[in-house]
Short mmCIF file of C-alpha atoms in Angstrom, two decimals:
data_model
loop_
_atom_site.label_atom_id
_atom_site.label_comp_id
_atom_site.label_asym_id
_atom_site.label_seq_id
_atom_site.Cartn_x
_atom_site.Cartn_y
_atom_site.Cartn_z
CA MET V 304 48.29 -31.69 13.74
CA LYS V 305 50.02 -35.30 15.01
CA ASN V 306 52.34 -35.02 12.10
CA VAL V 307 53.49 -31.42 13.10
CA ILE V 308 54.58 -32.83 16.51
CA VAL V 309 56.36 -35.56 15.31
CA ALA V 310 58.30 -33.20 13.32
CA VAL V 311 59.65 -31.05 16.22
CA PRO V 312 62.12 -33.66 17.82
CA LEU V 313 63.35 -34.22 14.22
CA LEU V 314 64.03 -30.54 13.98
CA ALA V 315 65.62 -30.54 17.33
CA SER V 316 67.92 -33.51 16.89
CA LEU V 317 69.36 -31.68 13.55
CA SER V 318 70.45 -28.68 16.20
CA MET V 319 72.41 -31.08 18.33
CA PRO V 320 76.17 -30.56 17.96
CA VAL V 321 77.49 -32.46 15.03
CA PHE V 322 79.93 -34.56 16.87
CA ALA V 323 77.16 -36.09 18.61
CA GLN V 324 75.84 -37.71 15.43
CA SER V 325 77.60 -39.38 12.30
CA SER V 326 77.14 -37.61 8.76
CA ASP V 327 74.86 -41.00 7.75
CA GLU V 328 72.61 -40.42 10.70
CA ILE V 329 72.10 -36.59 9.64
CA ALA V 330 71.11 -37.50 6.35
CA ALA V 331 68.78 -40.02 7.18
CA LEU V 332 66.81 -37.63 9.81
CA ARG V 333 66.88 -34.99 6.89
CA SER V 334 65.20 -37.40 4.37
CA GLN V 335 62.84 -38.54 7.19
CA LEU V 336 61.98 -34.77 7.92
CA LYS V 337 61.40 -34.12 3.92
CA GLN V 338 58.97 -37.12 3.62
CA LEU V 339 57.15 -35.90 6.69
CA MET V 340 56.95 -32.17 5.35
CA ASP V 341 55.71 -33.64 2.20
CA ARG V 342 53.00 -35.52 3.83
CA ILE V 343 51.90 -32.61 5.96
CA GLU V 344 51.53 -30.48 2.66
CA GLN V 345 49.47 -33.30 0.90
CA LEU V 346 47.16 -33.58 3.95
CA GLU V 347 46.55 -29.67 4.07
CA LYS V 348 45.51 -29.85 0.36
CA ALA V 349 43.22 -32.55 1.07
CA LYS V 350 41.79 -30.58 3.68
CA THR V 351 41.17 -27.65 1.67
CA ALA V 352 39.65 -29.54 -1.12
CA ALA V 353 37.37 -31.30 1.39
CA VAL V 354 35.71 -27.94 2.61
CA ALA V 355 35.69 -26.10 -1.07
CA PRO V 356 32.10 -25.51 -2.05
CA ALA V 357 30.81 -28.04 -4.43
CA ALA V 358 30.18 -27.11 -8.03
CA ALA V 359 26.31 -26.23 -8.67
CA PRO V 360 24.68 -29.08 -10.25
CA ALA V 361 23.20 -28.70 -13.80
CA GLU V 362 19.58 -28.44 -12.62
CA ALA V 363 20.12 -25.84 -9.97
CA VAL V 364 18.57 -22.52 -9.84
CA THR V 365 21.26 -19.69 -10.07
CA LYS V 366 21.25 -16.09 -10.35
CA GLY V 367 20.17 -14.42 -13.79
CA ASP V 368 21.56 -11.93 -16.28
CA ILE V 369 19.05 -9.15 -15.49
CA PRO V 370 18.35 -7.46 -12.09
CA GLY V 371 16.29 -9.54 -9.70
CA SER V 372 16.09 -12.54 -11.99
CA PHE V 373 17.01 -16.33 -11.50
CA LYS V 374 17.89 -18.61 -14.43
CA LEU V 375 15.40 -21.59 -15.45
CA PRO V 376 17.14 -24.77 -14.55
CA GLY V 377 19.04 -26.58 -17.46
CA SER V 378 18.68 -23.22 -19.48
CA ASN V 379 20.43 -19.98 -20.19
CA THR V 380 16.82 -18.08 -19.58
CA SER V 381 16.73 -15.22 -17.00
CA VAL V 382 13.29 -14.86 -15.38
CA ALA V 383 12.06 -11.67 -13.22
CA LEU V 384 8.91 -11.66 -11.52
CA GLY V 385 7.79 -8.18 -10.31
CA GLY V 386 4.70 -5.92 -9.92
CA TYR V 387 2.85 -4.13 -7.02
CA VAL V 388 -0.12 -4.18 -5.01
CA LYS V 389 -1.94 -1.01 -4.80
CA GLY V 390 -4.81 0.35 -2.71
CA LEU V 391 -6.59 3.42 -3.90
CA ALA V 392 -9.45 5.59 -2.24
CA THR V 393 -11.13 8.37 -3.95
CA TYR V 394 -13.69 11.28 -2.99
CA SER V 395 -15.18 12.78 -6.18
CA THR V 396 -17.20 15.90 -6.05
CA ARG V 397 -19.23 14.93 -9.31
CA GLY V 398 -19.84 11.70 -11.65
CA PRO V 399 -22.17 9.97 -13.79
CA LEU V 400 -24.73 7.46 -12.96
CA GLY V 401 -24.92 3.88 -14.39
CA ASN V 402 -21.24 3.92 -15.22
CA PRO V 403 -19.44 0.53 -14.61
CA GLY V 404 -17.00 2.14 -12.11
CA SER V 405 -13.84 2.72 -14.14
CA SER V 406 -14.42 6.65 -13.89
CA ASP V 407 -14.57 6.14 -10.07
CA GLU V 408 -10.66 5.42 -10.17
CA LEU V 409 -9.73 6.83 -13.43
CA PHE V 410 -9.93 10.67 -14.59
CA ILE V 411 -12.16 10.10 -17.80
CA PRO V 412 -13.34 13.53 -18.60
CA VAL V 413 -15.65 12.82 -21.35
CA VAL V 414 -17.90 11.39 -18.77
CA ILE V 415 -18.26 14.32 -16.60
CA PRO V 416 -21.70 15.23 -16.24
CA LEU V 417 -22.25 19.10 -17.78
CA SER V 418 -23.56 21.59 -15.54
CA ASN V 419 -27.11 21.61 -17.07
CA ALA V 420 -27.43 17.53 -16.46
CA ALA V 421 -30.51 16.37 -15.01
CA PRO V 422 -30.04 15.76 -11.26
CA ASN V 423 -31.20 12.07 -11.48
CA THR V 424 -28.11 11.39 -13.99
CA ILE V 425 -25.36 12.47 -11.64
CA ARG V 426 -23.74 11.45 -8.38
CA LYS V 427 -22.33 14.03 -5.84
CA ASN V 428 -19.67 13.98 -3.07
CA TYR V 429 -19.02 10.01 -3.22
CA TRP V 430 -16.13 7.89 -1.87
CA LYS V 431 -14.81 5.04 -3.61
CA GLU V 432 -11.90 2.31 -2.79
CA SER V 433 -10.49 -0.17 -5.03
CA ALA V 434 -7.21 -2.24 -5.69
CA LYS V 435 -7.97 -2.88 -9.46
CA GLU V 436 -4.65 -1.40 -10.38
CA SER V 437 -2.60 -4.11 -8.55
CA ARG V 438 0.07 -5.35 -11.20
CA ILE V 439 1.69 -8.72 -12.29
CA VAL V 440 4.82 -8.62 -14.36
CA ILE V 441 6.99 -11.30 -15.74
CA ARG V 442 10.19 -10.51 -17.82
CA THR V 443 12.52 -12.85 -19.40
CA HIS V 444 16.05 -12.54 -20.93
CA THR V 445 17.72 -14.93 -23.46
CA PRO V 446 21.10 -14.55 -24.99
CA SER V 447 21.13 -15.53 -28.85
CA ASP V 448 23.26 -15.15 -31.81
CA LEU V 449 20.78 -12.40 -33.55
CA GLY V 450 20.97 -10.47 -29.99
CA PRO V 451 19.34 -10.80 -26.84
CA ILE V 452 15.56 -12.21 -26.54
CA ASN V 453 13.55 -10.19 -24.10
CA THR V 454 9.78 -10.84 -23.24
CA LEU V 455 7.51 -8.81 -21.00
CA ILE V 456 3.94 -10.09 -20.02
CA GLU V 457 2.09 -7.39 -17.63
CA ALA V 458 -1.41 -7.46 -16.35
CA ASP V 459 -3.63 -5.74 -13.83
CA PHE V 460 -7.16 -6.19 -12.77
CA TYR V 461 -9.36 -3.54 -14.75
CA GLY V 462 -11.13 -6.24 -16.58
CA THR V 463 -14.76 -7.03 -16.06
CA PRO V 464 -15.77 -5.67 -13.08
CA GLY V 465 -17.35 -7.72 -10.23
CA ASN V 466 -19.70 -7.22 -7.35
CA GLU V 467 -18.84 -4.71 -5.07
CA ALA V 468 -21.42 -5.96 -2.40
CA THR V 469 -19.77 -9.27 -1.78
CA THR V 470 -16.53 -10.43 -3.13
CA ASN V 471 -15.13 -7.40 -4.95
CA SER V 472 -13.69 -9.85 -7.72
CA HIS V 473 -12.07 -8.19 -10.75
CA GLN V 474 -10.85 -10.22 -13.95
CA LEU V 475 -7.30 -10.03 -14.92
CA ARG V 476 -6.47 -7.49 -17.94
CA LEU V 477 -3.55 -7.85 -20.39
CA ARG V 478 -1.57 -4.86 -20.52
CA HIS V 479 1.61 -5.73 -22.05
CA ALA V 480 2.81 -8.77 -23.97
CA TRP V 481 5.80 -7.58 -25.99
CA GLY V 482 9.02 -9.41 -27.18
CA THR V 483 12.21 -8.36 -28.82
CA ILE V 484 15.20 -9.93 -30.16
CA GLY V 485 18.25 -7.44 -30.99
CA ASN V 486 16.56 -4.43 -32.63
CA PHE V 487 13.40 -6.22 -33.63
CA GLY V 488 10.03 -5.97 -31.42
CA PHE V 489 6.48 -7.39 -32.08
CA GLY V 490 3.65 -7.55 -29.73
CA GLN V 491 1.39 -5.08 -27.28
CA PHE V 492 3.04 -2.27 -25.85
CA TRP V 493 2.95 1.38 -25.05
CA SER V 494 2.73 3.09 -28.93
CA ASN V 495 5.84 3.94 -30.36
CA MET V 496 4.58 7.66 -30.15
CA ALA V 497 4.66 7.83 -26.51
CA ASN V 498 7.69 9.25 -24.65
CA MET V 499 8.22 7.02 -21.60
CA THR V 500 11.00 9.41 -20.03
CA ALA V 501 8.51 12.41 -19.75
CA VAL V 502 5.38 11.01 -18.07
CA PRO V 503 4.52 12.58 -14.90
CA GLU V 504 4.03 10.52 -11.76
CA THR V 505 0.77 10.90 -10.47
CA VAL V 506 -1.57 8.88 -7.97
CA ASP V 507 -4.06 8.90 -10.61
CA PHE V 508 -3.51 5.86 -12.99
CA THR V 509 -4.62 7.55 -16.09
CA PRO V 510 -2.22 8.79 -18.58
CA GLN V 511 -2.31 12.64 -19.10
CA ILE V 512 -4.69 13.74 -21.45
CA GLY V 513 -2.36 15.75 -23.18
CA ILE V 514 0.14 13.01 -24.01
CA PHE V 515 0.85 12.04 -27.46
CA GLY V 516 0.56 8.38 -28.11
CA GLY V 517 -0.59 7.26 -24.58
CA VAL V 518 -2.11 4.29 -25.69
CA ARG V 519 -1.30 0.65 -25.80
CA GLN V 520 -1.20 -0.95 -29.25
CA THR V 521 -0.18 -4.31 -30.90
CA GLY V 522 2.67 -3.19 -33.37
CA ILE V 523 5.85 -4.09 -35.25
CA ARG V 524 8.71 -1.91 -34.28
CA TRP V 525 12.48 -1.44 -35.27
CA THR V 526 14.56 0.49 -32.56
CA GLN V 527 18.12 1.48 -33.65
CA PRO V 528 20.63 2.87 -30.92
CA THR V 529 22.56 5.97 -31.76
CA SER V 530 25.46 7.78 -30.25
CA PHE V 531 22.90 10.44 -29.38
CA GLY V 532 19.95 8.00 -28.32
CA PHE V 533 17.98 6.21 -30.48
CA TRP V 534 15.69 6.08 -33.37
CA SER V 535 12.72 3.85 -33.92
CA VAL V 536 9.74 3.06 -36.62
CA ALA V 537 6.64 0.96 -36.22
CA ALA V 538 3.57 -0.36 -37.90
CA GLU V 539 0.77 -0.57 -35.29
CA ASN V 540 -2.77 -1.72 -35.19
CA PRO V 541 -5.48 0.51 -36.82
CA GLU V 542 -8.67 0.85 -35.23
CA ALA V 543 -11.24 3.98 -36.31
CA ARG V 544 -12.97 5.86 -33.50
CA ILE V 545 -15.84 7.58 -34.60
CA ALA V 546 -17.52 10.48 -32.57
CA SER V 547 -21.15 11.10 -33.05
CA THR V 548 -24.20 12.59 -31.19
CA ALA V 549 -24.69 9.08 -29.58
CA GLY V 550 -21.18 8.92 -28.39
CA ILE V 551 -17.79 7.55 -29.51
CA VAL V 552 -17.91 4.17 -30.90
CA SER V 553 -14.99 1.93 -32.54
CA GLY V 554 -15.19 1.59 -36.44
CA PRO V 555 -16.15 -1.74 -38.15
CA ASP V 556 -12.45 -2.81 -38.55
CA ASN V 557 -12.31 -1.87 -42.30
CA ASP V 558 -8.94 -0.22 -42.33
CA LYS V 559 -6.74 -1.40 -45.18
CA ILE V 560 -3.18 -0.48 -43.93
CA ALA V 561 -1.47 -0.33 -40.64
CA ASP V 562 -0.74 3.14 -38.65
CA PHE V 563 2.73 3.97 -39.20
CA ASN V 564 4.86 6.24 -37.14
CA GLY V 565 8.61 7.11 -36.48
CA LYS V 566 10.59 8.96 -33.94
CA VAL V 567 13.96 10.17 -32.87
CA HIS V 568 14.95 10.29 -29.10
CA PHE V 569 17.94 12.41 -28.25
CA LYS V 570 19.98 13.62 -25.26
CA ALA V 571 21.02 17.15 -25.25
CA GLY V 572 22.57 19.22 -22.21
CA PRO V 573 20.60 18.24 -18.99
CA GLY V 574 17.67 16.61 -20.59
CA GLU V 575 16.31 14.13 -23.09
CA PHE V 576 13.95 15.04 -25.84
CA GLU V 577 11.67 13.24 -28.73
CA VAL V 578 10.31 14.44 -32.21
CA VAL V 579 7.70 12.04 -33.46
CA GLY V 580 5.84 11.86 -36.65
CA ALA V 581 2.70 9.57 -37.50
CA PHE V 582 0.51 8.78 -40.69
CA ARG V 583 -2.57 6.69 -40.91
CA ARG V 584 -5.16 6.22 -43.33
CA PRO V 585 -8.60 5.49 -41.51
CA ASN V 586 -11.11 3.56 -43.55
CA THR V 587 -14.51 2.86 -42.27
CA GLY V 588 -17.87 2.21 -43.79
CA GLU V 589 -20.87 4.50 -43.06
CA ALA V 590 -23.20 1.50 -43.05
CA ALA V 591 -21.69 0.17 -39.79
CA LEU V 592 -22.85 3.33 -38.16
CA GLY V 593 -26.23 2.93 -38.48
CA THR V 594 -27.34 5.13 -41.42
CA ALA V 595 -30.53 4.33 -43.21
CA PRO V 596 -30.52 3.65 -46.14
CA ALA V 597 -26.90 2.71 -45.84
CA PRO V 598 -24.55 4.59 -48.07
CA GLU V 599 -22.06 2.58 -49.89
CA GLU V 600 -19.13 5.22 -49.70
CA GLU V 601 -16.57 5.03 -46.98
CA TYR V 602 -14.55 7.52 -45.14
CA ARG V 603 -11.01 7.50 -46.51
CA LYS V 604 -8.87 10.31 -45.74
CA SER V 605 -5.15 10.44 -44.47
CA GLY V 606 -4.44 11.35 -41.00
CA TRP V 607 -1.32 12.73 -39.57
CA GLY V 608 0.04 13.53 -36.30
CA LEU V 609 3.27 15.58 -34.91
CA GLY V 610 4.58 15.57 -31.54
CA PHE V 611 7.60 16.92 -29.42
CA SER V 612 8.27 16.15 -25.62
CA GLY V 613 10.98 15.77 -23.20
CA TYR V 614 12.34 16.88 -20.04
CA VAL V 615 15.21 19.09 -18.40
CA ARG V 616 16.77 18.36 -15.14
CA THR V 617 16.72 21.27 -12.88
CA ILE V 618 18.21 20.61 -9.58
CA GLY V 619 20.45 17.83 -9.26
CA ASP V 620 19.39 14.37 -10.87
CA TYR V 621 16.13 14.36 -9.66
CA ASP V 622 13.81 17.38 -10.28
CA ARG V 623 12.73 17.66 -13.56
CA LEU V 624 10.44 19.84 -16.02
CA MET V 625 8.57 17.75 -18.41
CA PHE V 626 6.61 18.87 -21.30
CA GLY V 627 4.84 17.69 -24.48
CA ILE V 628 2.93 19.11 -27.23
CA SER V 629 1.40 17.57 -30.29
CA ALA V 630 -1.10 18.26 -33.21
CA THR V 631 -3.22 15.84 -35.02
CA ARG V 632 -5.51 15.46 -38.03
CA ASP V 633 -8.08 12.35 -38.00
CA MET V 634 -6.10 10.47 -35.16
CA GLY V 635 -7.64 11.77 -32.21
CA ARG V 636 -7.26 8.54 -30.37
CA ALA V 637 -3.61 9.03 -30.40
CA GLN V 638 -4.46 11.73 -27.76
CA SER V 639 -4.61 9.25 -24.94
CA GLY V 640 -7.64 7.47 -26.86
CA LEU V 641 -10.05 10.07 -25.29
CA LEU V 642 -11.14 11.60 -28.65
CA GLY V 643 -12.68 10.18 -32.02
CA ASP V 644 -10.71 10.38 -35.12
CA ALA V 645 -13.72 11.65 -37.15
CA VAL V 646 -17.38 12.87 -36.37
CA PHE V 647 -20.17 10.98 -37.72
CA VAL V 648 -23.01 13.55 -37.98
CA THR V 649 -26.26 12.13 -37.51
CA SER V 650 -28.26 15.50 -38.08
CA GLY V 651 -26.70 18.81 -39.15
CA THR V 652 -27.03 21.89 -41.13
CA GLY V 653 -24.92 23.93 -43.84
CA ALA V 654 -21.44 22.28 -43.91
CA ALA V 655 -22.17 19.39 -41.67
CA LYS V 656 -24.76 17.41 -43.69
CA SER V 657 -26.66 14.69 -42.02
CA GLY V 658 -25.11 11.41 -42.56
CA GLU V 659 -21.56 12.58 -43.30
CA LEU V 660 -18.13 11.75 -41.61
CA ARG V 661 -16.04 14.75 -41.06
CA GLY V 662 -12.47 14.59 -39.87
CA ILE V 663 -11.24 16.34 -36.30
CA ASP V 664 -8.21 18.19 -35.77
CA THR V 665 -6.79 18.25 -32.25
CA MET V 666 -4.03 20.04 -30.26
CA GLY V 667 -2.68 18.81 -27.04
CA GLY V 668 -0.13 19.30 -24.73
CA PHE V 669 0.90 19.11 -20.88
CA LEU V 670 3.61 20.64 -18.45
CA SER V 671 4.65 19.15 -15.48
CA TYR V 672 7.35 19.58 -12.46
CA ARG V 673 8.74 16.91 -10.18
CA HIS V 674 10.43 18.19 -7.00
CA ARG V 675 12.17 16.05 -4.41
CA TRP V 676 11.70 17.54 -0.83
CA SER V 677 13.76 15.02 1.03
CA PRO V 678 15.44 11.69 0.12
CA THR V 679 11.97 10.03 0.83
CA MET V 680 9.48 12.63 -0.16
CA ARG V 681 8.46 14.19 -3.57
CA SER V 682 5.78 16.08 -5.15
CA THR V 683 4.62 16.24 -9.09
CA TRP V 684 2.48 19.17 -10.50
CA ALA V 685 1.02 18.68 -13.90
CA TYR V 686 -1.40 20.37 -16.25
CA SER V 687 -2.64 18.89 -19.32
CA LEU V 688 -4.97 20.32 -22.18
CA LEU V 689 -6.72 18.69 -25.10
CA MET V 690 -8.91 20.80 -27.61
CA ALA V 691 -10.79 19.67 -30.81
CA ASP V 692 -11.71 21.50 -33.81
CA ASN V 693 -15.24 20.04 -34.48
CA PRO V 694 -17.14 20.59 -37.83
CA THR V 695 -19.32 23.79 -37.84
CA GLY V 696 -23.19 23.67 -38.56
CA LEU V 697 -23.98 21.02 -35.92
CA THR V 698 -27.50 20.97 -34.57
CA ALA V 699 -28.07 21.68 -30.72
CA ALA V 700 -27.80 17.88 -29.83
CA GLY V 701 -24.37 17.73 -31.61
CA ARG V 702 -23.11 20.79 -30.17
CA ASP V 703 -23.91 19.47 -26.66
CA THR V 704 -22.54 16.28 -27.04
CA LEU V 705 -19.04 16.73 -28.92
CA ASP V 706 -16.17 17.90 -26.69
CA LYS V 707 -14.23 20.77 -27.67
CA ARG V 708 -11.71 21.04 -24.64
CA LEU V 709 -10.52 18.72 -21.89
CA TRP V 710 -8.26 19.80 -19.20
CA SER V 711 -6.99 18.41 -15.72
CA THR V 712 -4.41 19.42 -13.12
CA HIS V 713 -2.72 17.51 -10.44
CA LEU V 714 -0.98 18.11 -7.32
CA ASN V 715 0.31 15.37 -5.18
CA LEU V 716 2.72 14.41 -2.33
CA ILE V 717 4.39 10.95 -2.00
CA TRP V 718 6.48 9.31 0.72
CA SER V 719 8.54 6.28 0.41
CA PRO V 720 9.55 5.31 3.79
CA VAL V 721 11.50 2.31 2.19
CA PRO V 722 11.98 1.99 -1.51
CA GLN V 723 9.54 -0.62 -2.21
CA VAL V 724 6.51 1.21 -0.57
CA ASP V 725 4.92 4.50 -1.65
CA PHE V 726 2.11 6.49 0.24
CA GLY V 727 0.61 9.11 -1.72
CA ILE V 728 -2.17 11.93 -1.59
CA GLU V 729 -3.24 13.86 -4.41
CA TYR V 730 -5.69 16.56 -5.50
CA LEU V 731 -7.26 16.53 -9.08
CA HIS V 732 -9.04 19.16 -11.00
CA GLY V 733 -10.45 18.62 -14.35
CA GLY V 734 -13.36 18.83 -16.60
CA ARG V 735 -14.47 19.45 -20.03
CA THR V 736 -16.10 21.90 -22.33
CA VAL V 737 -18.50 20.84 -25.15
CA GLU V 738 -18.69 22.55 -28.56
CA SER V 739 -21.79 24.46 -27.42
CA GLY V 740 -19.92 26.43 -24.67
CA LYS V 741 -21.56 24.13 -21.96
CA SER V 742 -19.10 22.74 -19.31
CA GLY V 743 -18.70 20.22 -16.42
CA ASP V 744 -15.83 19.76 -13.80
CA LEU V 745 -14.90 17.93 -11.00
CA ASP V 746 -12.27 17.76 -8.08
CA ARG V 747 -11.22 14.48 -6.65
CA PHE V 748 -8.83 13.65 -3.77
CA LEU V 749 -6.97 10.63 -3.91
CA MET V 750 -4.83 8.43 -1.21
CA ALA V 751 -2.97 5.11 -2.20
CA ALA V 752 -0.43 2.90 -1.02
CA LYS V 753 1.68 1.09 -3.15
CA TYR V 754 3.76 -1.99 -2.38
CA LYS V 755 6.29 -3.20 -5.00
CA TYR V 756 7.98 -6.45 -5.31
#
């Protein structure tokens, strides 16, 4: 500013009549003025440079390349932390005694007591609260010459249950541990058979029983983008599940090859759809199931599954009609993991001989509609059905044990006053019918609050 003040009289002197000053004096004044203006310009540049933001040091935390992420200091890896806290309260009309507690918060129809169950084996009209669904999520993203490297670690608290009388502690449980580089993925995630774009939103945490592939698996996967969507193939961890008159048990880890599946995901009109096919070869020794004397032969049959699912937009971009239908042979656990792949007949007559393993055919499906009442309020209705074709000739005990039909209906209302918070209420009705025709059902009312971060 001082330099500007000094320049004013110099400028004024130049405006004086020419006869008052010689030409040499005018030239000198002009030279002084030019030097002064150059100096002013230098000072202004120095002032601007002094207030310019300094470059971030090499070890500073900066914004990452994926939403909500930051970069690890000194690297090009972006890290995003997320998850939610969820409190859940349920009121159920019917449930089993001696259960560790998971069926109080989750809809598990195979444990619903039948109508003829002894009174001392069931509970009626009871209230439960839990926060075990609360979740921790860590994602990373790292560029590489072979494509982006992405990882996902996700856990909740449905591990070993704690003591509800005191601290209500519950152990952490691994849900996902998934990594990809480019199109290649390896780790634990939802099975490749599952269509994650057509999953109904329910307050109940359990996947719909009619969803094909609604299980988490360790697997190797290749996903190839296309102009219409993508296709993918996978080799996933095999695990035979055997149903018997004593319940459902896992096989003795005697499978010789992985479970294989592939699918095509495509967009058409106002919706997205998937066609999936699966093949497996369960291999389990009968000796591990407790027969006496133990036979040497093993159960080795080819299992397969086919599924078609998707959604269609109906009103605007939010309202959707979602559906899925599937059929399987000897891979019942792919139907949300609730049924066995085969039946171990501990005692039987006719076609079902004692000590045999017999395959199970299943059919399942679901239908759901999601509607937005306002920008902050929405509802979902969902119906799900799963049917099993069990062997004929079972004894009375076997017919009273093996499930033939499972079903559920959900109807909810969810309010999100802000995007990070959901308050929901839901009515659930579901049940099961066993091979003998006996059945059991329950009504459940759920209330939940979810706080996302």
